[in-house]
PDB file of C-alpha atoms in Angstrom:
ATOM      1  CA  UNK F   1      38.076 -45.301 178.129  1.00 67.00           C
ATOM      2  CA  UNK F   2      39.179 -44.235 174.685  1.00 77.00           C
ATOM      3  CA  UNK F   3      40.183 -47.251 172.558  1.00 93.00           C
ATOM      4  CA  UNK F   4      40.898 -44.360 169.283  1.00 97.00           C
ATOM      5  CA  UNK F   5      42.862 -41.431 170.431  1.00 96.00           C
ATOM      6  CA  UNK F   6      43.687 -39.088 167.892  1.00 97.00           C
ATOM      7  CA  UNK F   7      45.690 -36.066 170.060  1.00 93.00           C
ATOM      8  CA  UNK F   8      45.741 -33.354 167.365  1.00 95.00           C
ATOM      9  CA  UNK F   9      42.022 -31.675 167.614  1.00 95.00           C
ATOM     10  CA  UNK F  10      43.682 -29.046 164.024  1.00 97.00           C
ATOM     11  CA  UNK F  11      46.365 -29.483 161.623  1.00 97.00           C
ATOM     12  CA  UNK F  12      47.254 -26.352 159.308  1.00 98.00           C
ATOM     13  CA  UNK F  13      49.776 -26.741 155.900  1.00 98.00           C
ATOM     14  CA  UNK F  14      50.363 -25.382 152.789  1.00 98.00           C
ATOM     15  CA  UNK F  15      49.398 -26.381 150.082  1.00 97.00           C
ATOM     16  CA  UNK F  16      51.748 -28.677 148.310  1.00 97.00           C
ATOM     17  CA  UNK F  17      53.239 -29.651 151.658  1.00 97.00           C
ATOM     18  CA  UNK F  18      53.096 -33.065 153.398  1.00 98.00           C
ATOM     19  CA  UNK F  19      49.924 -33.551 156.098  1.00 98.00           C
ATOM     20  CA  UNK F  20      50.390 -36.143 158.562  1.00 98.00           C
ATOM     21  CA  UNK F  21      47.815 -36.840 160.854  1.00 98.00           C
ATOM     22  CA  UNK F  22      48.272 -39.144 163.725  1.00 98.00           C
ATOM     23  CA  UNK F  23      46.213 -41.803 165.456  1.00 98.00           C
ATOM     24  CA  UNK F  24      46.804 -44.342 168.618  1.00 97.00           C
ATOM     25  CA  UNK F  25      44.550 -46.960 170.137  1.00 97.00           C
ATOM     26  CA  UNK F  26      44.991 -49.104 172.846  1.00 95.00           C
ATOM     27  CA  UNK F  27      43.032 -51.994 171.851  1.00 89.00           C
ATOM     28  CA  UNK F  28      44.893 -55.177 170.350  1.00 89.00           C
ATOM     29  CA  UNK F  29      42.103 -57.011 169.113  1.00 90.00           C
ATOM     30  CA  UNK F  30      41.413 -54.170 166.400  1.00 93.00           C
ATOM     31  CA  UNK F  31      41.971 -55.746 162.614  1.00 91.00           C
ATOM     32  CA  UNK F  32      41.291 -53.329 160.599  1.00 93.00           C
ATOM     33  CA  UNK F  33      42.254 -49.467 160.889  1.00 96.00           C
ATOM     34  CA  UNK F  34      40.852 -46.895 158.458  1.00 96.00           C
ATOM     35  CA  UNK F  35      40.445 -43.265 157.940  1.00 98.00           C
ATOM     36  CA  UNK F  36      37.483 -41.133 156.675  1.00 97.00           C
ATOM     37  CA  UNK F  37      36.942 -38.118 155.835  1.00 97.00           C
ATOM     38  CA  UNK F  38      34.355 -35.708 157.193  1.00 96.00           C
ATOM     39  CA  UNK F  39      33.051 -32.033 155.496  1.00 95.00           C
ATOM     40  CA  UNK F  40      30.223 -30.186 157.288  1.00 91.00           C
ATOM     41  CA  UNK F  41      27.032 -31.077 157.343  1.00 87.00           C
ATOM     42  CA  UNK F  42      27.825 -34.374 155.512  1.00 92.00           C
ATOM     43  CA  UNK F  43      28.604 -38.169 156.689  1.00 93.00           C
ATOM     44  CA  UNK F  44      31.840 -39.711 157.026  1.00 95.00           C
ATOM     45  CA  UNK F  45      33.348 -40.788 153.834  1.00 96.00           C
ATOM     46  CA  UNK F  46      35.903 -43.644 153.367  1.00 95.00           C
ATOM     47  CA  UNK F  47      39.129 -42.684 152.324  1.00 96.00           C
ATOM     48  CA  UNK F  48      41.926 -45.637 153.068  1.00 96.00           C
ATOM     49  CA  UNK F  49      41.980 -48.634 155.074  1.00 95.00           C
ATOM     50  CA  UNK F  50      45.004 -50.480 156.389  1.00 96.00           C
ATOM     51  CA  UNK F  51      45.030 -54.435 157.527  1.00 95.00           C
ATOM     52  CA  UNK F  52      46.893 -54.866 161.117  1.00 95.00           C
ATOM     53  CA  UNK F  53      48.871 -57.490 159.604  1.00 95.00           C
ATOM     54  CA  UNK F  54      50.150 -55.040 157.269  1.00 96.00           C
ATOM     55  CA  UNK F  55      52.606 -51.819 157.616  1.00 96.00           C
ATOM     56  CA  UNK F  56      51.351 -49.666 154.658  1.00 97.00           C
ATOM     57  CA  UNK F  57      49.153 -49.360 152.026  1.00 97.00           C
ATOM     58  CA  UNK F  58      49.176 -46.384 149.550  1.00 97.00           C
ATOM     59  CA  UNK F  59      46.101 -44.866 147.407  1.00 96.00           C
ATOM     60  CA  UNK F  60      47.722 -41.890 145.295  1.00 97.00           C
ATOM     61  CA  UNK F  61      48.199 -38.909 147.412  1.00 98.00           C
ATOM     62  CA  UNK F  62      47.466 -41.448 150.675  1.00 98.00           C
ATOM     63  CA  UNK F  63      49.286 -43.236 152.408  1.00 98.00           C
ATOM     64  CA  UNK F  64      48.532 -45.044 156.001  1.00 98.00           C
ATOM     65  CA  UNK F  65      51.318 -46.358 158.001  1.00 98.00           C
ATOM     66  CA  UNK F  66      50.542 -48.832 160.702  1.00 98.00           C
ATOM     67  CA  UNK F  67      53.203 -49.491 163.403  1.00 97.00           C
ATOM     68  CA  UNK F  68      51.622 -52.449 165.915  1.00 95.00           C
ATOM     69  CA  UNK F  69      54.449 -52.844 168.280  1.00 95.00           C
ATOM     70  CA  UNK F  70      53.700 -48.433 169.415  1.00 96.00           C
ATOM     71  CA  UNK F  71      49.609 -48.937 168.496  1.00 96.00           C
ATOM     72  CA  UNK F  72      50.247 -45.918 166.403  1.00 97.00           C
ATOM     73  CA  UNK F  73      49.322 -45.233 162.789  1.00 97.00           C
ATOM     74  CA  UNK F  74      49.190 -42.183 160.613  1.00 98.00           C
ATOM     75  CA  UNK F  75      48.089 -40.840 157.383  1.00 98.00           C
ATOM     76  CA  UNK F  76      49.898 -38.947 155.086  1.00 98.00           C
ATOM     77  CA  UNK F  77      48.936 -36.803 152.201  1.00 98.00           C
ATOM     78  CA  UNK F  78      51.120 -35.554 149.803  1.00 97.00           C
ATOM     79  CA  UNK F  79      51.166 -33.131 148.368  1.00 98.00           C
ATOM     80  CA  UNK F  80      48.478 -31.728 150.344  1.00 98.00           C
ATOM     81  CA  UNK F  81      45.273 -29.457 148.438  1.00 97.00           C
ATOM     82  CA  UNK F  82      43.059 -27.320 149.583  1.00 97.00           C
ATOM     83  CA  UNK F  83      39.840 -29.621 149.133  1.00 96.00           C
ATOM     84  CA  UNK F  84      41.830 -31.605 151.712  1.00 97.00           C
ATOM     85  CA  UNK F  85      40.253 -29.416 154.193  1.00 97.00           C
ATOM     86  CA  UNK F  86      38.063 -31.263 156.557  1.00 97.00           C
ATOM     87  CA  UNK F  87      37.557 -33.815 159.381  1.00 97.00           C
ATOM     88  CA  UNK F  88      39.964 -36.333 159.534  1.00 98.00           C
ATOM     89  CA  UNK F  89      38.378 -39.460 161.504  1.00 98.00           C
ATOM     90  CA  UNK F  90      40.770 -42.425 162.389  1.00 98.00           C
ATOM     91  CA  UNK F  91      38.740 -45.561 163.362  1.00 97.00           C
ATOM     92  CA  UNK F  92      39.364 -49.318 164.287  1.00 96.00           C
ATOM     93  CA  UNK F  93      36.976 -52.769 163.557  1.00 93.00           C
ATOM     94  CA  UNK F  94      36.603 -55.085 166.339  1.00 90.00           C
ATOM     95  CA  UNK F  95      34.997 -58.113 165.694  1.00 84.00           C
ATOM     96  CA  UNK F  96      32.843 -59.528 168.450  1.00 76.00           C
ATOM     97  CA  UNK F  97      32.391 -63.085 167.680  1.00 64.00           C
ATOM     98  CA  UNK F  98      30.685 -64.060 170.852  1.00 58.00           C
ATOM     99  CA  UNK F  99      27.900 -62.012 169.431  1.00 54.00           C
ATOM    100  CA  UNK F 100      27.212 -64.195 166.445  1.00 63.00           C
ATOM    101  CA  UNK F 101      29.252 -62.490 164.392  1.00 73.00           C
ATOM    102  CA  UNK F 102      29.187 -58.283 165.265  1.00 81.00           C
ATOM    103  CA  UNK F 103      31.408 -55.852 164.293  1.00 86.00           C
ATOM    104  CA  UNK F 104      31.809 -52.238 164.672  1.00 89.00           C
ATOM    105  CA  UNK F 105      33.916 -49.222 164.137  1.00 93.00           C
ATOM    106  CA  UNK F 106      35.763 -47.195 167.182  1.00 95.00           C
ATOM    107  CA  UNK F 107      36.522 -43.815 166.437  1.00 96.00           C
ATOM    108  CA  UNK F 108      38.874 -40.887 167.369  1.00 97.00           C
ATOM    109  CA  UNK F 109      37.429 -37.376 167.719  1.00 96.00           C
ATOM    110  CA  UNK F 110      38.760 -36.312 164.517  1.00 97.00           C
ATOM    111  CA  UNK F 111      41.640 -33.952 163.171  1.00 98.00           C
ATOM    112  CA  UNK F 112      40.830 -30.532 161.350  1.00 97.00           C
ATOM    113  CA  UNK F 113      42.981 -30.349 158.681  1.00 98.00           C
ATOM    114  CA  UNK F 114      43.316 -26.916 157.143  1.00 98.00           C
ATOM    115  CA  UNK F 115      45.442 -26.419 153.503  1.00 98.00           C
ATOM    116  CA  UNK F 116      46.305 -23.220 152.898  1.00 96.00           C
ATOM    117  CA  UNK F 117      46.552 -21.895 149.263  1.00 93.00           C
TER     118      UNK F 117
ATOM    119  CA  UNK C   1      20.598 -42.422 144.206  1.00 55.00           C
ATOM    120  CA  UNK C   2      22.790 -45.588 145.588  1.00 81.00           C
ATOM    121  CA  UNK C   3      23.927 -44.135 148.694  1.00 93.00           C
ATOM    122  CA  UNK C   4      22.766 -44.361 152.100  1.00 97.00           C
ATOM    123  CA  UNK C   5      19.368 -42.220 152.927  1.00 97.00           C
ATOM    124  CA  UNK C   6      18.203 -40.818 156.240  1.00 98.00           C
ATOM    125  CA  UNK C   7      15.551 -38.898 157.224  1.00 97.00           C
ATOM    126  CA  UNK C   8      14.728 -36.415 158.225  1.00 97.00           C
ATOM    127  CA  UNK C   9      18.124 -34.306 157.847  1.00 97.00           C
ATOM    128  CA  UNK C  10      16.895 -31.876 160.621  1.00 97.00           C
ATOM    129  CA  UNK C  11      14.245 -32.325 163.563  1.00 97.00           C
ATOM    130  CA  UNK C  12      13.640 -30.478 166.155  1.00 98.00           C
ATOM    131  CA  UNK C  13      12.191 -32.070 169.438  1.00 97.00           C
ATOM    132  CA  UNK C  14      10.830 -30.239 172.680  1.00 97.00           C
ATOM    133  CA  UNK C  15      11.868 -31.975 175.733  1.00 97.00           C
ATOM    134  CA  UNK C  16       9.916 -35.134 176.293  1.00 97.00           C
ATOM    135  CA  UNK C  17       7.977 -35.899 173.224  1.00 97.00           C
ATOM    136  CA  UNK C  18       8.995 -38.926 170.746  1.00 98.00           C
ATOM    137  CA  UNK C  19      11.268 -38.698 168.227  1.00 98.00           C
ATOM    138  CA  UNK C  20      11.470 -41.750 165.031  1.00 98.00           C
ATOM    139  CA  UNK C  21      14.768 -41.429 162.432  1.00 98.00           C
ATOM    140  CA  UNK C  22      14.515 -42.897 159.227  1.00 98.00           C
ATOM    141  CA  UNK C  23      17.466 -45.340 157.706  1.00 98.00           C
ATOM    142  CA  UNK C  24      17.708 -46.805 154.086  1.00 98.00           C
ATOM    143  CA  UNK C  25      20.680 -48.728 153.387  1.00 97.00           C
ATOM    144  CA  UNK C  26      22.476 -49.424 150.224  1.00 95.00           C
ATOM    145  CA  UNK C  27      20.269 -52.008 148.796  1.00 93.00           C
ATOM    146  CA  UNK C  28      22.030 -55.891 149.169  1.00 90.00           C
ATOM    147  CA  UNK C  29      23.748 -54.551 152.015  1.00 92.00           C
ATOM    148  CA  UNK C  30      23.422 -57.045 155.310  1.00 91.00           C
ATOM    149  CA  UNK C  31      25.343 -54.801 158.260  1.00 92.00           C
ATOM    150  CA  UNK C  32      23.568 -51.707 159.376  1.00 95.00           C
ATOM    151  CA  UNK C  33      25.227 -49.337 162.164  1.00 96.00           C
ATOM    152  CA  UNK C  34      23.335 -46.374 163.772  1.00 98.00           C
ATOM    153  CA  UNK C  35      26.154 -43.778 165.591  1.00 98.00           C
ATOM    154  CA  UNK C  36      25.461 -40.770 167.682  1.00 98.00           C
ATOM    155  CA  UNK C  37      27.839 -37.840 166.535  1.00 96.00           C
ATOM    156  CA  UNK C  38      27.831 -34.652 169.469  1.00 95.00           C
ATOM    157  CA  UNK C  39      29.199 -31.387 168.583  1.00 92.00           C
ATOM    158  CA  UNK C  40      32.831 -31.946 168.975  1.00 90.00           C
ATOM    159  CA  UNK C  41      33.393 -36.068 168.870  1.00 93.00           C
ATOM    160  CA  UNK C  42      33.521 -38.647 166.758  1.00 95.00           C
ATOM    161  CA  UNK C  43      31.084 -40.807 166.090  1.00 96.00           C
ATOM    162  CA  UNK C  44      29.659 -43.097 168.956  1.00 96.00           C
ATOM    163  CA  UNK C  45      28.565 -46.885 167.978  1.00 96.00           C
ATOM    164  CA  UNK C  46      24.899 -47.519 169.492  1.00 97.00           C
ATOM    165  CA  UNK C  47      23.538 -50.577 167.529  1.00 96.00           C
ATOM    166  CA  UNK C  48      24.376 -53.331 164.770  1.00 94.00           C
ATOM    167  CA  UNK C  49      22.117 -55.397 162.884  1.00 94.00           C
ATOM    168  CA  UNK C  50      23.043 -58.093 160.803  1.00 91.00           C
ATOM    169  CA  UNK C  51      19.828 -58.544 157.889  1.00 92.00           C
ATOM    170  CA  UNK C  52      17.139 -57.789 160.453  1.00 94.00           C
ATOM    171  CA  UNK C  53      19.038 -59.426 163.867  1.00 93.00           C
ATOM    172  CA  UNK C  54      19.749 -56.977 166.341  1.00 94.00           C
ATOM    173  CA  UNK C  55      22.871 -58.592 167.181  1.00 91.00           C
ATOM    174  CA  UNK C  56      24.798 -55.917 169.297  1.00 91.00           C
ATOM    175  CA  UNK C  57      22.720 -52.889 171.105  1.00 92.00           C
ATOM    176  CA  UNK C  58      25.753 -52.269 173.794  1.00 92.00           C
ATOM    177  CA  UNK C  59      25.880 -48.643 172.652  1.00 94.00           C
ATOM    178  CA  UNK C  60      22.413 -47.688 172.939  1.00 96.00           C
ATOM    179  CA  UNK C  61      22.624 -45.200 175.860  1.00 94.00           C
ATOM    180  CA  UNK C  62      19.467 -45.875 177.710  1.00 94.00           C
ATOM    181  CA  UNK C  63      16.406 -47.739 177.336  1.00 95.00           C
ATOM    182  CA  UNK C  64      14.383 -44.521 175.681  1.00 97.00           C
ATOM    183  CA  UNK C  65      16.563 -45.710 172.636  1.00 98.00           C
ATOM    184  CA  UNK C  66      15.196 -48.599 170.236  1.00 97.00           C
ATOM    185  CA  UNK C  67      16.022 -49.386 166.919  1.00 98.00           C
ATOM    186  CA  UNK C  68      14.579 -52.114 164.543  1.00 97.00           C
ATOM    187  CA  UNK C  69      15.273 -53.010 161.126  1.00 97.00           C
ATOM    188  CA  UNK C  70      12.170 -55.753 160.451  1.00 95.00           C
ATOM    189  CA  UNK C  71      12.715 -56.546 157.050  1.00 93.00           C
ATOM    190  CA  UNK C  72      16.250 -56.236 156.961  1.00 91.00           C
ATOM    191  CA  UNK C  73      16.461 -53.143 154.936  1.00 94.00           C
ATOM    192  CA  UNK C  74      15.205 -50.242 156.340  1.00 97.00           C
ATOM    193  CA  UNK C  75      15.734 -49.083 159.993  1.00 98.00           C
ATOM    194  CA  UNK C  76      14.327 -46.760 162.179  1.00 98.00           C
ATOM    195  CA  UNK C  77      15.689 -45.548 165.530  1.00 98.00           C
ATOM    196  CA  UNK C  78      13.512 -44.289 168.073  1.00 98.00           C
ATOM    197  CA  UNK C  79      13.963 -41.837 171.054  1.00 98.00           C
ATOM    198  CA  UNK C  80      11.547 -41.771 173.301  1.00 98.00           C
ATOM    199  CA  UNK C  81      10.834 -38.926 176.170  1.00 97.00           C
ATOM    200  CA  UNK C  82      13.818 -36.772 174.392  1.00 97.00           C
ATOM    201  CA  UNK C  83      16.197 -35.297 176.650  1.00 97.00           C
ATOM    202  CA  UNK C  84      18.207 -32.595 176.323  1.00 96.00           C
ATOM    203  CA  UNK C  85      21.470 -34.525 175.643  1.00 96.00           C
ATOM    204  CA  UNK C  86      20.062 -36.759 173.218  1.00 97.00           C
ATOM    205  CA  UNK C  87      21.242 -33.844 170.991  1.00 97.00           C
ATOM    206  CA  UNK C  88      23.378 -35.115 168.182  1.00 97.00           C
ATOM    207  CA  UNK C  89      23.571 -35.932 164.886  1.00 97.00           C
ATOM    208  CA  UNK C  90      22.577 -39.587 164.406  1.00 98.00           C
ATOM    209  CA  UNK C  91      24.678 -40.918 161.356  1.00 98.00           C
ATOM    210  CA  UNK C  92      23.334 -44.602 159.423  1.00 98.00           C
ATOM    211  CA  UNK C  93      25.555 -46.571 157.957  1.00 97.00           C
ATOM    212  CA  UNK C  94      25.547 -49.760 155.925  1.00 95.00           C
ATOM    213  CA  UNK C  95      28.027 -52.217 154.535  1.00 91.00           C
ATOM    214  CA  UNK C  96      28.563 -55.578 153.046  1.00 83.00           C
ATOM    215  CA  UNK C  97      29.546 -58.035 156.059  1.00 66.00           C
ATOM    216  CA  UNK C  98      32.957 -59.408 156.206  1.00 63.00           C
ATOM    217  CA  UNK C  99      34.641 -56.764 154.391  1.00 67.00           C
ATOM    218  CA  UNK C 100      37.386 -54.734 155.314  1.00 75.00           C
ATOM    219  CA  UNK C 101      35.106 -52.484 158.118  1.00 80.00           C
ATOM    220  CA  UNK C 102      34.355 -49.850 155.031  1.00 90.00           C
ATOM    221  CA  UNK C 103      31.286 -48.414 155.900  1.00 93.00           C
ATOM    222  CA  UNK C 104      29.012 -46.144 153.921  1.00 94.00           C
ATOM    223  CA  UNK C 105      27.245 -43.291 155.785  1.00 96.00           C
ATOM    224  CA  UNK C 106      24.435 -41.844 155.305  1.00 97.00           C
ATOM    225  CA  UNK C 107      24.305 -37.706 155.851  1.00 96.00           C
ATOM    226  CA  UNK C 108      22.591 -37.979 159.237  1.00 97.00           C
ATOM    227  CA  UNK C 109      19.841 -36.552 160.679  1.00 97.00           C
ATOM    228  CA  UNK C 110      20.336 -33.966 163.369  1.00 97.00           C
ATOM    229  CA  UNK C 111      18.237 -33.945 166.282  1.00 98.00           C
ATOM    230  CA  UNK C 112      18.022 -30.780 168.443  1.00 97.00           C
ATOM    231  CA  UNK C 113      15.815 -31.248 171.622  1.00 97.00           C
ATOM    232  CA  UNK C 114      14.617 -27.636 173.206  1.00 95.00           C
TER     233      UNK C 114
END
């Protein structure tokens, strides 16, 4: 079963455009949802996080949208540059108490984004 | 430098021998995550330690996997009797428990088994 769906394996925009890349889970117990960002042959890195008690949080060109009642959020990037090009991961933190205190990230399968000049 | 280092970035494996990856950590950071990444997915959890307390290992896909982290810095995960679909890149990533789920990743270490 797959908690982190993210439905759009490639996104393509121009440059200067908006890119919104989308993200759904099914889990409830998630409290944190964040996005990283992925080039080849390097790891994920961090890019925005969003509380699930919150609706939106903004970091210049980012922006993550959270909307609990679909279990749906998105990023958005505006405007959109070419060294935007990568793997776009969405992922969710569960906390498993009854495990003295684990935690752990669920990921989607990731988004290509492509920015055309 | 600060980040996250794993070792080695590239090993090859032929089917059945033993395979050991190499994690260090950002140092003063408690939470250490190993993920298996296959050509085409995200990353899959496998393990979480907490200093050096294995507290989660639900992700670790069959008992030829085993990771330890005995001082509570550096970690190693080991694959014994490679298979053919242990073939992945294993990412490492550390962070500082309690924190808003950031994690920092290490470049991974790809493991091709022939």
């Amino acid at each position: 079963d797959q908690q982190v769906k993210q439905n759009s394996p490639s996104l393509s925009v121009q440059e200067g455009r908006i890119s919104i890349l989308n993200c759904d889970y099914t889990n409830s117990m998630f409290d944190y949802f964040l996005w990283y960002k992925k080039y080849p042959a390097e790891g994920p890195t961090f890019l925005i996080s969003i509380s699930s008690i919150k609706d939106k949080n903004e970091d210049g060109r980012f922006t993550v949208f959270l909307n609990k009642s679909a279990k749906h959020l998105s990023l958005h990037i505006v405007p959109s540059q070419p060294g935007d090009s990568a793997v776009y991961f969405c992922a969710a933190r569960v906390l498993t108490t009854r495990i003295g205190g684990s935690e752990k990230l669920v990921f989607g399968k990731g988004t290509k984004l492509t920015v055309n000049p | 430098g600060a980040g996250v280092s794993q070792s080695p970035r590239y090993k090859v494996a032929k089917r059945g021998q033993d395979v050991a990856l190499r994690c260090d950590p950002i140092s003063g950071h408690v939470s250490l995550f190993w993920y298996q990444q296959a050509l085409g997915q995200g990353p899959e959890f496998l393990t979480y330690f907490q200093n050096e307390a294995q507290l989660d290992k639900s992700g670790l896909p069959s008992d030829r996997f085993f990771a330890e982290r005995p001082e509570g810095s550096v970690s190693t995960l080991k694959i014994q009797r490679t298979q053919q679909e242990d073939s992945a890149v294993y990412l490492c990533a550390s962070s500082l428990y309690g924190e808003t789920g950031e994690l920092f990743f290490g470049e991974g270490s790809r493991l091709t088994v022939l």
